[in-house]
Amino acid sequence: MINVGILGFGTVGTGTAAILLKNRKLLKERTGVDICLKWIADLDVTRDRGIKLPPGILTKRASDVLEDAGVQIVVELIGGTTVAREFVLRAIRNGKHVVTANKALLATCGMEIFRAAEKAGVAVGFEAAVAGGIPIIKVLREGLVANRIKSIYGIINGTTNFILTKMTSGKAEFSTVLKEAQELGYAEADPTYDIEGVDSAHKLAILASIAFGSQYSVRNVYREGISWISPMDISFAQELGYTIKLLGITKETDGKAELRVHPTMLPSDYLISKVDGVFNAVYVEGDAVGSTLYYGRGAGDLPTGSAVVSDIADIARHLSTCPRGGYKRPGISGAAMPLLRMDDVRSMYYFRFSAIDKPGVLSQISGILGKHDISIASVIQKERLAGKAVPLVVLTHRARERDVMLAVKEINRLRMVAGKTVYIRVEGKEL
Ligand code: HSE
């Protein structure tokens, strides 16, 4: 029998406990090991979580779990990087295997945790840290182990995908839809982490670390959120055959890794463009397998609990076959792949200029773009308001980020340009 202790009885803690209790027999049939939920620790032991627990397993003291010699696996579901870090390191020091859903922890102090775990010969499972119920960590580490990973494109935040989907279908403003998402419980009262792309950046750092065998931190990820996206840009994108998604993108380019999170225009006929609402999806391209796509729920008690329990089952299986053997599967290994600076990233771009409707404006703008080596693929101007500002939309061929930033700065200074230029990176086939 393997004993498990959970730290944190919130949404994911509840889902994990429910699965361990309900599917105990099934898990035993599948793994050959009886996995027993011995403890759940939380400061709040009175709130009704809607599940029936065996008597005596709830405790207010984390030390009941961390110091219990009978517990082999500690599941950290507290979140954050302070108490959670302390408890995870303490569990490892005490020789316990750890399972966590904490992307912020791994994306900020992952190396410290993996090193400590390797030294102690224990496992750290973190399937639930990225894309909730989608087993993307196992996909990268096991299913696609034969492949050199060429690129990953992920919708890895359900809150922002819900907001962008609603803005697209209802032609609604960002702030209106954010409020609706908060009322539905999809977005937190303080939604900053989700809408500013921080949550996606944490998850992308983890995916890139596994894909490229290097430890990247959230600080290595270029990041933009979605709060500035307007219905006007969504509608221009649609007209041009694109859908706007908040993507986490990592690719190997000339032996360097790009890591970026930003709103991206994707061809609407791509499968990933059709992933709507709170769902997540991760596209992975390997050199042997080619294109693959994984889809599912990225949050919630049972979907995330499903990923947590998969790590518990893995460790339980390992322990049943080599009970004394150290667990030698560090999270990240291999030579570090250097980062490609954001300035050197090449992408296609959508620009929306607020140009005064007068002869010669387009030639001024295109002159600046040309000077910075940015080649225009198409132009739309729909409105006609002589002497007033109108949206002028330009799609470009692939250009270098540094050149684009310089060109935008110069264009924004033109007298015939009335407001700040909006730019959105475009993925897909070269125009
Ligand atoms: N806040 C995340 C999301 C879920 O909206 O997808 C937890 O990772």
CSV table of C-alpha atoms and ligand atoms in Angstrom, one decimal:
chain,number,residue,atom,x,y,z
A,1,MET,CA,0.0,0.0,0.0
A,2,ILE,CA,1.1,3.6,-0.8
A,3,ASN,CA,0.0,6.4,1.4
A,4,VAL,CA,-0.7,9.9,0.0
A,5,GLY,CA,-1.1,13.2,1.8
A,6,ILE,CA,-2.6,16.2,0.2
A,7,LEU,CA,-1.6,19.8,1.2
A,8,GLY,CA,-4.4,22.2,0.2
A,9,PHE,CA,-8.1,21.3,0.1
A,10,GLY,CA,-9.2,23.8,-2.5
A,11,THR,CA,-10.7,23.1,-6.0
A,12,VAL,CA,-7.9,20.8,-7.2
A,13,GLY,CA,-7.4,19.2,-3.8
A,14,THR,CA,-11.1,18.3,-3.7
A,15,GLY,CA,-11.0,16.9,-7.2
A,16,THR,CA,-7.9,14.8,-6.4
A,17,ALA,CA,-9.4,13.5,-3.2
A,18,ALA,CA,-12.7,12.6,-4.9
A,19,ILE,CA,-10.9,10.6,-7.6
A,20,LEU,CA,-8.6,8.8,-5.2
A,21,LEU,CA,-11.5,7.8,-3.1
A,22,LYS,CA,-14.0,6.9,-5.9
A,23,ASN,CA,-11.5,5.1,-8.1
A,24,ARG,CA,-9.3,3.4,-5.5
A,25,LYS,CA,-10.2,-0.1,-6.7
A,26,LEU,CA,-9.8,0.8,-10.4
A,27,LEU,CA,-6.4,2.4,-9.7
A,28,LYS,CA,-5.4,-0.7,-7.8
A,29,GLU,CA,-6.4,-2.9,-10.8
A,30,ARG,CA,-4.4,-0.7,-13.1
A,31,THR,CA,-1.3,-0.1,-11.1
A,32,GLY,CA,-1.2,-3.2,-8.9
A,33,VAL,CA,-0.9,-0.8,-5.9
A,34,ASP,CA,-3.4,0.1,-3.3
A,35,ILE,CA,-3.2,4.0,-3.2
A,36,CYS,CA,-4.6,5.2,0.1
A,37,LEU,CA,-5.5,8.8,0.8
A,38,LYS,CA,-4.1,9.2,4.4
A,39,TRP,CA,-4.2,12.9,5.0
A,40,ILE,CA,-5.6,16.2,3.7
A,41,ALA,CA,-4.2,19.3,5.3
A,42,ASP,CA,-5.8,22.7,5.0
A,43,LEU,CA,-6.2,25.7,7.4
A,44,ASP,CA,-10.0,25.4,6.7
A,45,VAL,CA,-11.2,22.0,7.9
A,46,THR,CA,-14.9,23.0,8.3
A,47,ARG,CA,-16.1,24.2,4.9
A,48,ASP,CA,-18.2,21.6,3.1
A,49,ARG,CA,-16.5,20.6,-0.1
A,50,GLY,CA,-19.3,18.3,-1.2
A,51,ILE,CA,-17.3,15.0,-0.7
A,52,LYS,CA,-17.5,12.5,2.0
A,53,LEU,CA,-14.2,11.8,3.6
A,54,PRO,CA,-13.2,8.8,5.8
A,55,PRO,CA,-13.0,10.0,9.4
A,56,GLY,CA,-9.7,11.4,10.8
A,57,ILE,CA,-8.0,12.3,7.5
A,58,LEU,CA,-8.5,16.1,7.7
A,59,THR,CA,-5.9,18.1,9.6
A,60,LYS,CA,-5.0,21.7,10.0
A,61,ARG,CA,-1.3,20.9,10.4
A,62,ALA,CA,0.9,20.4,7.3
A,63,SER,CA,3.4,18.7,9.6
A,64,ASP,CA,1.0,15.8,10.1
A,65,VAL,CA,1.6,15.0,6.4
A,66,LEU,CA,5.2,16.1,6.0
A,67,GLU,CA,6.5,14.4,9.1
A,68,ASP,CA,4.5,11.1,8.8
A,69,ALA,CA,7.0,8.4,8.0
A,70,GLY,CA,4.1,6.3,6.6
A,71,VAL,CA,3.4,8.9,3.8
A,72,GLN,CA,5.3,8.2,0.6
A,73,ILE,CA,3.7,10.8,-1.7
A,74,VAL,CA,3.0,14.4,-0.8
A,75,VAL,CA,0.7,16.3,-3.1
A,76,GLU,CA,1.1,20.1,-3.0
A,77,LEU,CA,-2.0,21.9,-4.1
A,78,ILE,CA,-1.6,25.1,-2.1
A,79,GLY,CA,-0.3,27.3,-4.9
A,80,GLY,CA,2.0,30.3,-4.8
A,81,THR,CA,5.7,30.3,-4.3
A,82,THR,CA,6.2,30.9,-0.5
A,83,VAL,CA,4.6,28.3,1.7
A,84,ALA,CA,4.3,25.9,-1.2
A,85,ARG,CA,8.0,26.1,-1.8
A,86,GLU,CA,8.9,25.5,1.8
A,87,PHE,CA,6.6,22.5,2.1
A,88,VAL,CA,7.7,20.9,-1.2
A,89,LEU,CA,11.4,21.3,-0.2
A,90,ARG,CA,10.6,19.9,3.3
A,91,ALA,CA,8.8,16.9,1.8
A,92,ILE,CA,11.7,16.2,-0.5
A,93,ARG,CA,14.2,16.5,2.4
A,94,ASN,CA,12.1,14.0,4.3
A,95,GLY,CA,12.4,11.6,1.4
A,96,LYS,CA,8.9,11.9,0.1
A,97,HIS,CA,7.9,12.0,-3.6
A,98,VAL,CA,6.1,15.2,-4.5
A,99,VAL,CA,3.3,15.8,-6.9
A,100,THR,CA,2.3,19.4,-7.6
A,101,ALA,CA,0.0,21.4,-9.9
A,102,ASN,CA,1.9,24.6,-9.1
A,103,LYS,CA,3.2,26.1,-12.3
A,104,ALA,CA,4.3,29.4,-10.7
A,105,LEU,CA,6.5,27.4,-8.3
A,106,LEU,CA,8.1,25.4,-11.1
A,107,ALA,CA,8.5,28.3,-13.5
A,108,THR,CA,10.2,30.4,-10.8
A,109,CYS,CA,12.2,27.9,-8.7
A,110,GLY,CA,12.0,24.7,-10.6
A,111,MET,CA,15.7,24.1,-10.7
A,112,GLU,CA,16.0,24.3,-7.0
A,113,ILE,CA,13.2,21.8,-6.5
A,114,PHE,CA,14.5,19.4,-9.2
A,115,ARG,CA,18.0,19.5,-7.9
A,116,ALA,CA,16.8,18.8,-4.3
A,117,ALA,CA,14.7,15.9,-5.6
A,118,GLU,CA,17.5,14.4,-7.6
A,119,LYS,CA,19.8,14.6,-4.6
A,120,ALA,CA,17.1,12.9,-2.4
A,121,GLY,CA,16.3,10.3,-5.1
A,122,VAL,CA,12.6,11.3,-5.1
A,123,ALA,CA,10.2,12.1,-8.0
A,124,VAL,CA,8.5,15.4,-8.7
A,125,GLY,CA,5.4,15.0,-10.8
A,126,PHE,CA,3.8,18.1,-12.3
A,127,GLU,CA,1.5,16.9,-15.0
A,128,ALA,CA,-1.3,19.1,-13.6
A,129,ALA,CA,0.8,22.2,-13.8
A,130,VAL,CA,0.2,22.7,-17.6
A,131,ALA,CA,-3.1,22.5,-19.4
A,132,GLY,CA,-4.9,20.8,-16.5
A,133,GLY,CA,-6.4,17.5,-17.7
A,134,ILE,CA,-4.4,17.3,-20.9
A,135,PRO,CA,-1.5,14.9,-20.3
A,136,ILE,CA,0.9,17.1,-22.2
A,137,ILE,CA,3.9,16.6,-19.9
A,138,LYS,CA,3.7,12.8,-20.5
A,139,VAL,CA,3.2,13.5,-24.2
A,140,LEU,CA,6.5,15.4,-24.3
A,141,ARG,CA,8.5,13.2,-21.9
A,142,GLU,CA,7.2,9.8,-23.0
A,143,GLY,CA,5.0,9.7,-26.1
A,144,LEU,CA,7.2,12.0,-28.2
A,145,VAL,CA,10.5,11.1,-26.5
A,146,ALA,CA,11.9,10.0,-29.9
A,147,ASN,CA,11.4,13.4,-31.4
A,148,ARG,CA,13.4,16.6,-31.6
A,149,ILE,CA,10.7,19.1,-30.8
A,150,LYS,CA,10.4,21.8,-33.5
A,151,SER,CA,7.6,23.9,-32.1
A,152,ILE,CA,4.8,24.1,-29.6
A,153,TYR,CA,1.8,26.4,-29.9
A,154,GLY,CA,-0.6,26.3,-26.9
A,155,ILE,CA,-3.8,27.8,-25.8
A,156,ILE,CA,-2.9,27.2,-22.2
A,157,ASN,CA,-5.2,29.6,-20.3
A,158,GLY,CA,-8.9,28.9,-20.3
A,159,THR,CA,-9.9,32.2,-18.9
A,160,THR,CA,-8.4,34.2,-21.7
A,161,ASN,CA,-9.7,31.7,-24.3
A,162,PHE,CA,-13.2,32.1,-22.9
A,163,ILE,CA,-12.9,35.9,-23.1
A,164,LEU,CA,-11.5,36.0,-26.6
A,165,THR,CA,-14.2,33.5,-27.8
A,166,LYS,CA,-17.0,35.6,-26.3
A,167,MET,CA,-15.5,38.8,-27.7
A,168,THR,CA,-15.5,37.1,-31.2
A,169,SER,CA,-18.9,35.6,-31.1
A,170,GLY,CA,-20.7,38.5,-29.4
A,171,LYS,CA,-18.6,41.4,-30.9
A,172,ALA,CA,-18.3,42.5,-27.3
A,173,GLU,CA,-15.7,44.7,-25.5
A,174,PHE,CA,-13.0,43.1,-23.4
A,175,SER,CA,-14.3,44.7,-20.1
A,176,THR,CA,-17.9,43.5,-20.6
A,177,VAL,CA,-16.8,39.9,-21.2
A,178,LEU,CA,-14.3,39.9,-18.4
A,179,LYS,CA,-17.1,40.8,-16.0
A,180,GLU,CA,-19.2,37.9,-17.4
A,181,ALA,CA,-16.2,35.6,-16.9
A,182,GLN,CA,-15.9,36.7,-13.3
A,183,GLU,CA,-19.6,36.2,-12.7
A,184,LEU,CA,-19.4,32.7,-14.1
A,185,GLY,CA,-16.4,31.9,-11.8
A,186,TYR,CA,-14.0,31.5,-14.7
A,187,ALA,CA,-11.9,34.6,-13.9
A,188,GLU,CA,-10.6,35.5,-10.5
A,189,ALA,CA,-11.6,38.7,-8.7
A,190,ASP,CA,-8.1,39.8,-9.5
A,191,PRO,CA,-7.7,38.5,-13.1
A,192,THR,CA,-4.3,40.0,-13.7
A,193,TYR,CA,-2.4,36.6,-13.9
A,194,ASP,CA,-4.7,35.3,-16.5
A,195,ILE,CA,-5.4,38.3,-18.7
A,196,GLU,CA,-1.8,39.6,-18.7
A,197,GLY,CA,-0.5,36.3,-19.8
A,198,VAL,CA,1.4,35.5,-16.6
A,199,ASP,CA,-0.3,32.1,-16.1
A,200,SER,CA,0.4,31.2,-19.8
A,201,ALA,CA,4.0,32.3,-19.4
A,202,HIS,CA,4.5,30.0,-16.4
A,203,LYS,CA,3.1,27.1,-18.3
A,204,LEU,CA,5.1,27.9,-21.4
A,205,ALA,CA,8.4,28.0,-19.4
A,206,ILE,CA,7.6,24.5,-18.2
A,207,LEU,CA,6.7,23.2,-21.7
A,208,ALA,CA,9.9,24.7,-23.3
A,209,SER,CA,12.1,23.4,-20.5
A,210,ILE,CA,10.9,19.8,-21.2
A,211,ALA,CA,10.9,20.2,-25.0
A,212,PHE,CA,14.4,21.6,-25.1
A,213,GLY,CA,15.9,19.9,-22.0
A,214,SER,CA,16.9,23.3,-20.5
A,215,GLN,CA,15.6,25.0,-17.4
A,216,TYR,CA,13.8,28.2,-18.6
A,217,SER,CA,12.2,30.5,-16.1
A,218,VAL,CA,9.1,32.7,-16.5
A,219,ARG,CA,11.6,35.6,-16.8
A,220,ASN,CA,12.8,34.1,-20.1
A,221,VAL,CA,9.3,34.4,-21.7
A,222,TYR,CA,8.3,37.5,-23.7
A,223,ARG,CA,4.7,38.3,-22.6
A,224,GLU,CA,1.7,40.4,-23.7
A,225,GLY,CA,-1.8,40.1,-22.4
A,226,ILE,CA,-5.2,40.5,-24.1
A,227,SER,CA,-6.8,43.5,-22.3
A,228,TRP,CA,-6.0,45.8,-25.2
A,229,ILE,CA,-7.6,43.6,-27.9
A,230,SER,CA,-10.6,45.4,-29.4
A,231,PRO,CA,-13.7,44.0,-31.2
A,232,MET,CA,-12.6,46.1,-34.2
A,233,ASP,CA,-9.3,44.1,-34.5
A,234,ILE,CA,-11.2,40.8,-34.0
A,235,SER,CA,-13.5,41.7,-36.8
A,236,PHE,CA,-10.7,42.8,-39.2
A,237,ALA,CA,-8.9,39.5,-38.3
A,238,GLN,CA,-12.1,37.5,-39.2
A,239,GLU,CA,-12.5,39.4,-42.4
A,240,LEU,CA,-8.9,38.4,-43.3
A,241,GLY,CA,-9.6,34.8,-42.4
A,242,TYR,CA,-7.9,34.8,-39.0
A,243,THR,CA,-8.9,34.1,-35.4
A,244,ILE,CA,-7.2,35.8,-32.4
A,245,LYS,CA,-5.9,33.5,-29.7
A,246,LEU,CA,-3.6,34.1,-26.7
A,247,LEU,CA,-0.9,31.6,-27.6
A,248,GLY,CA,2.2,30.4,-25.8
A,249,ILE,CA,4.7,29.7,-28.5
A,250,THR,CA,8.1,28.0,-28.3
A,251,LYS,CA,10.2,26.9,-31.2
A,252,GLU,CA,13.7,26.1,-32.0
A,253,THR,CA,15.1,28.6,-34.5
A,254,ASP,CA,18.7,28.3,-35.7
A,255,GLY,CA,19.6,26.3,-32.5
A,256,LYS,CA,18.0,28.9,-30.2
A,257,ALA,CA,14.7,28.7,-28.3
A,258,GLU,CA,12.0,31.3,-28.7
A,259,LEU,CA,9.6,31.7,-25.8
A,260,ARG,CA,6.7,34.1,-26.2
A,261,VAL,CA,3.1,34.6,-25.0
A,262,HIS,CA,1.0,37.1,-26.9
A,263,PRO,CA,-2.3,37.5,-28.8
A,264,THR,CA,-1.8,35.8,-32.1
A,265,MET,CA,-3.7,35.8,-35.4
A,266,LEU,CA,-4.1,32.2,-36.6
A,267,PRO,CA,-5.7,31.1,-39.9
A,268,SER,CA,-9.3,30.3,-38.9
A,269,ASP,CA,-9.3,27.0,-40.6
A,270,TYR,CA,-6.5,25.6,-38.4
A,271,LEU,CA,-7.9,23.0,-35.9
A,272,ILE,CA,-6.4,25.0,-32.9
A,273,SER,CA,-8.3,28.1,-34.0
A,274,LYS,CA,-11.5,26.3,-33.4
A,275,VAL,CA,-10.7,25.5,-29.8
A,276,ASP,CA,-13.2,27.7,-28.0
A,277,GLY,CA,-14.4,28.7,-24.6
A,278,VAL,CA,-12.5,27.5,-21.5
A,279,PHE,CA,-10.8,24.6,-23.4
A,280,ASN,CA,-7.1,24.4,-23.8
A,281,ALA,CA,-5.2,22.8,-26.7
A,282,VAL,CA,-1.5,22.2,-27.4
A,283,TYR,CA,0.0,21.7,-30.8
A,284,VAL,CA,3.3,20.0,-30.9
A,285,GLU,CA,5.5,19.4,-33.9
A,286,GLY,CA,8.2,16.8,-33.7
A,287,ASP,CA,10.8,15.9,-36.3
A,288,ALA,CA,9.7,12.3,-36.6
A,289,VAL,CA,5.9,12.4,-35.8
A,290,GLY,CA,5.1,15.7,-37.6
A,291,SER,CA,2.1,17.7,-36.3
A,292,THR,CA,0.1,16.6,-33.3
A,293,LEU,CA,-2.7,18.3,-31.3
A,294,TYR,CA,-4.0,17.7,-27.8
A,295,TYR,CA,-7.3,19.1,-26.5
A,296,GLY,CA,-9.1,19.2,-23.2
A,297,ARG,CA,-10.1,21.0,-20.1
A,298,GLY,CA,-7.2,23.1,-18.7
A,299,ALA,CA,-8.7,23.8,-15.3
A,300,GLY,CA,-11.3,22.5,-12.8
A,301,ASP,CA,-11.4,20.1,-9.9
A,302,LEU,CA,-11.8,16.7,-11.7
A,303,PRO,CA,-9.8,17.5,-14.9
A,304,THR,CA,-6.8,18.8,-12.9
A,305,GLY,CA,-7.3,16.1,-10.3
A,306,SER,CA,-7.1,13.6,-13.2
A,307,ALA,CA,-3.6,14.8,-14.0
A,308,VAL,CA,-2.5,14.9,-10.3
A,309,VAL,CA,-3.7,11.3,-9.9
A,310,SER,CA,-1.8,10.2,-13.0
A,311,ASP,CA,1.4,11.3,-11.4
A,312,ILE,CA,0.5,9.6,-8.1
A,313,ALA,CA,-0.2,6.4,-10.0
A,314,ASP,CA,3.1,6.6,-11.9
A,315,ILE,CA,5.1,7.0,-8.7
A,316,ALA,CA,3.1,4.2,-7.0
A,317,ARG,CA,3.9,1.9,-9.9
A,318,HIS,CA,7.6,2.7,-9.7
A,319,LEU,CA,7.6,2.2,-6.0
A,320,SER,CA,6.0,-1.2,-6.3
A,321,THR,CA,8.6,-2.4,-8.8
A,322,CYS,CA,11.7,-0.9,-7.1
A,323,PRO,CA,10.8,0.1,-3.6
A,324,ARG,CA,14.3,0.9,-2.5
A,325,GLY,CA,15.6,2.3,-5.8
A,326,GLY,CA,16.1,6.0,-6.0
A,327,TYR,CA,13.8,7.8,-8.5
A,328,LYS,CA,16.1,8.9,-11.3
A,329,ARG,CA,13.9,10.8,-13.6
A,330,PRO,CA,14.8,14.4,-13.2
A,331,GLY,CA,12.4,16.9,-14.6
A,332,ILE,CA,14.9,18.6,-16.8
A,333,SER,CA,18.3,17.5,-18.2
A,334,GLY,CA,20.5,18.0,-21.1
A,335,ALA,CA,22.5,20.9,-22.6
A,336,ALA,CA,20.9,24.2,-22.3
A,337,MET,CA,19.6,25.7,-25.5
A,338,PRO,CA,20.3,29.4,-25.6
A,339,LEU,CA,17.4,31.8,-25.9
A,340,LEU,CA,16.5,33.7,-29.1
A,341,ARG,CA,16.1,37.4,-28.1
A,342,MET,CA,12.6,38.7,-28.8
A,343,ASP,CA,14.2,41.4,-30.9
A,344,ASP,CA,15.5,38.7,-33.3
A,345,VAL,CA,12.2,36.8,-33.5
A,346,ARG,CA,10.7,36.9,-37.1
A,347,SER,CA,7.0,36.9,-37.5
A,348,MET,CA,4.3,38.2,-39.8
A,349,TYR,CA,2.4,41.2,-38.5
A,350,TYR,CA,-1.1,42.7,-38.6
A,351,PHE,CA,-1.0,46.5,-38.2
A,352,ARG,CA,-3.9,48.8,-37.7
A,353,PHE,CA,-2.9,52.4,-38.3
A,354,SER,CA,-5.1,55.3,-37.4
A,355,ALA,CA,-4.3,57.2,-40.5
A,356,ILE,CA,-5.8,60.6,-41.6
A,357,ASP,CA,-7.7,60.0,-44.8
A,358,LYS,CA,-5.6,62.2,-47.1
A,359,PRO,CA,-3.6,61.5,-50.3
A,360,GLY,CA,0.0,60.4,-49.6
A,361,VAL,CA,-0.5,58.8,-46.1
A,362,LEU,CA,-0.2,55.2,-47.3
A,363,SER,CA,3.0,56.1,-49.2
A,364,GLN,CA,4.5,57.6,-46.0
A,365,ILE,CA,3.7,54.6,-44.0
A,366,SER,CA,4.8,52.1,-46.6
A,367,GLY,CA,8.0,54.1,-47.1
A,368,ILE,CA,8.8,53.7,-43.4
A,369,LEU,CA,8.0,50.0,-43.4
A,370,GLY,CA,10.2,49.5,-46.5
A,371,LYS,CA,13.1,51.4,-45.0
A,372,HIS,CA,12.9,48.9,-42.0
A,373,ASP,CA,12.9,45.9,-44.3
A,374,ILE,CA,9.2,45.1,-43.7
A,375,SER,CA,7.4,43.9,-46.8
A,376,ILE,CA,3.6,44.5,-47.2
A,377,ALA,CA,1.4,41.5,-48.1
A,378,SER,CA,-2.0,43.3,-48.2
A,379,VAL,CA,-3.7,46.6,-47.3
A,380,ILE,CA,-7.4,47.3,-46.4
A,381,GLN,CA,-8.9,50.7,-45.9
A,382,LYS,CA,-12.7,50.5,-45.7
A,383,GLU,CA,-13.9,53.7,-44.4
A,384,ARG,CA,-13.8,57.0,-46.3
A,385,LEU,CA,-13.8,60.1,-44.0
A,386,ALA,CA,-11.8,62.8,-45.9
A,387,GLY,CA,-9.5,64.6,-43.5
A,388,LYS,CA,-10.4,62.3,-40.5
A,389,ALA,CA,-8.6,59.3,-38.9
A,390,VAL,CA,-9.7,56.0,-40.4
A,391,PRO,CA,-8.3,52.5,-39.7
A,392,LEU,CA,-5.8,51.4,-42.3
A,393,VAL,CA,-5.0,47.7,-41.9
A,394,VAL,CA,-1.7,46.2,-43.3
A,395,LEU,CA,-0.6,42.6,-43.2
A,396,THR,CA,3.1,42.0,-43.7
A,397,HIS,CA,5.4,39.2,-44.8
A,398,ARG,CA,7.8,37.9,-42.2
A,399,ALA,CA,9.8,40.7,-40.5
A,400,ARG,CA,12.2,41.0,-37.6
A,401,GLU,CA,10.7,42.2,-34.3
A,402,ARG,CA,13.4,44.8,-33.8
A,403,ASP,CA,12.7,46.4,-37.2
A,404,VAL,CA,8.9,46.3,-36.6
A,405,MET,CA,9.3,48.1,-33.2
A,406,LEU,CA,11.5,50.8,-34.8
A,407,ALA,CA,9.0,51.3,-37.7
A,408,VAL,CA,6.0,51.5,-35.4
A,409,LYS,CA,7.7,54.2,-33.3
A,410,GLU,CA,8.5,56.2,-36.4
A,411,ILE,CA,5.0,55.8,-37.8
A,412,ASN,CA,3.4,56.8,-34.5
A,413,ARG,CA,5.3,60.1,-34.8
A,414,LEU,CA,3.8,61.0,-38.2
A,415,ARG,CA,1.5,64.0,-38.2
A,416,MET,CA,-0.9,62.1,-40.4
A,417,VAL,CA,-1.2,59.3,-37.9
A,418,ALA,CA,-3.8,60.1,-35.2
A,419,GLY,CA,-3.3,57.3,-32.6
A,420,LYS,CA,-1.1,54.5,-31.5
A,421,THR,CA,-0.6,51.8,-34.0
A,422,VAL,CA,-2.0,48.4,-33.0
A,423,TYR,CA,0.1,45.4,-34.0
A,424,ILE,CA,-0.7,41.7,-33.6
A,425,ARG,CA,1.7,38.9,-34.7
A,426,VAL,CA,0.4,36.5,-37.3
A,427,GLU,CA,1.2,32.8,-37.5
A,428,GLY,CA,0.5,30.4,-40.3
A,429,LYS,CA,1.8,30.0,-43.8
A,430,GLU,CA,3.9,32.9,-45.2
A,431,LEU,CA,1.5,35.3,-47.0
B,1,HSE,N1,-6.3,30.1,-14.5
B,1,HSE,C1,-6.1,29.1,-15.4
B,1,HSE,C2,-6.9,29.2,-16.6
B,1,HSE,C3,-6.3,27.7,-14.8
B,1,HSE,O1,-7.7,30.1,-16.8
B,1,HSE,O2,-6.7,28.4,-17.5
B,1,HSE,C4,-5.3,27.2,-13.9
B,1,HSE,O3,-4.1,27.0,-14.5
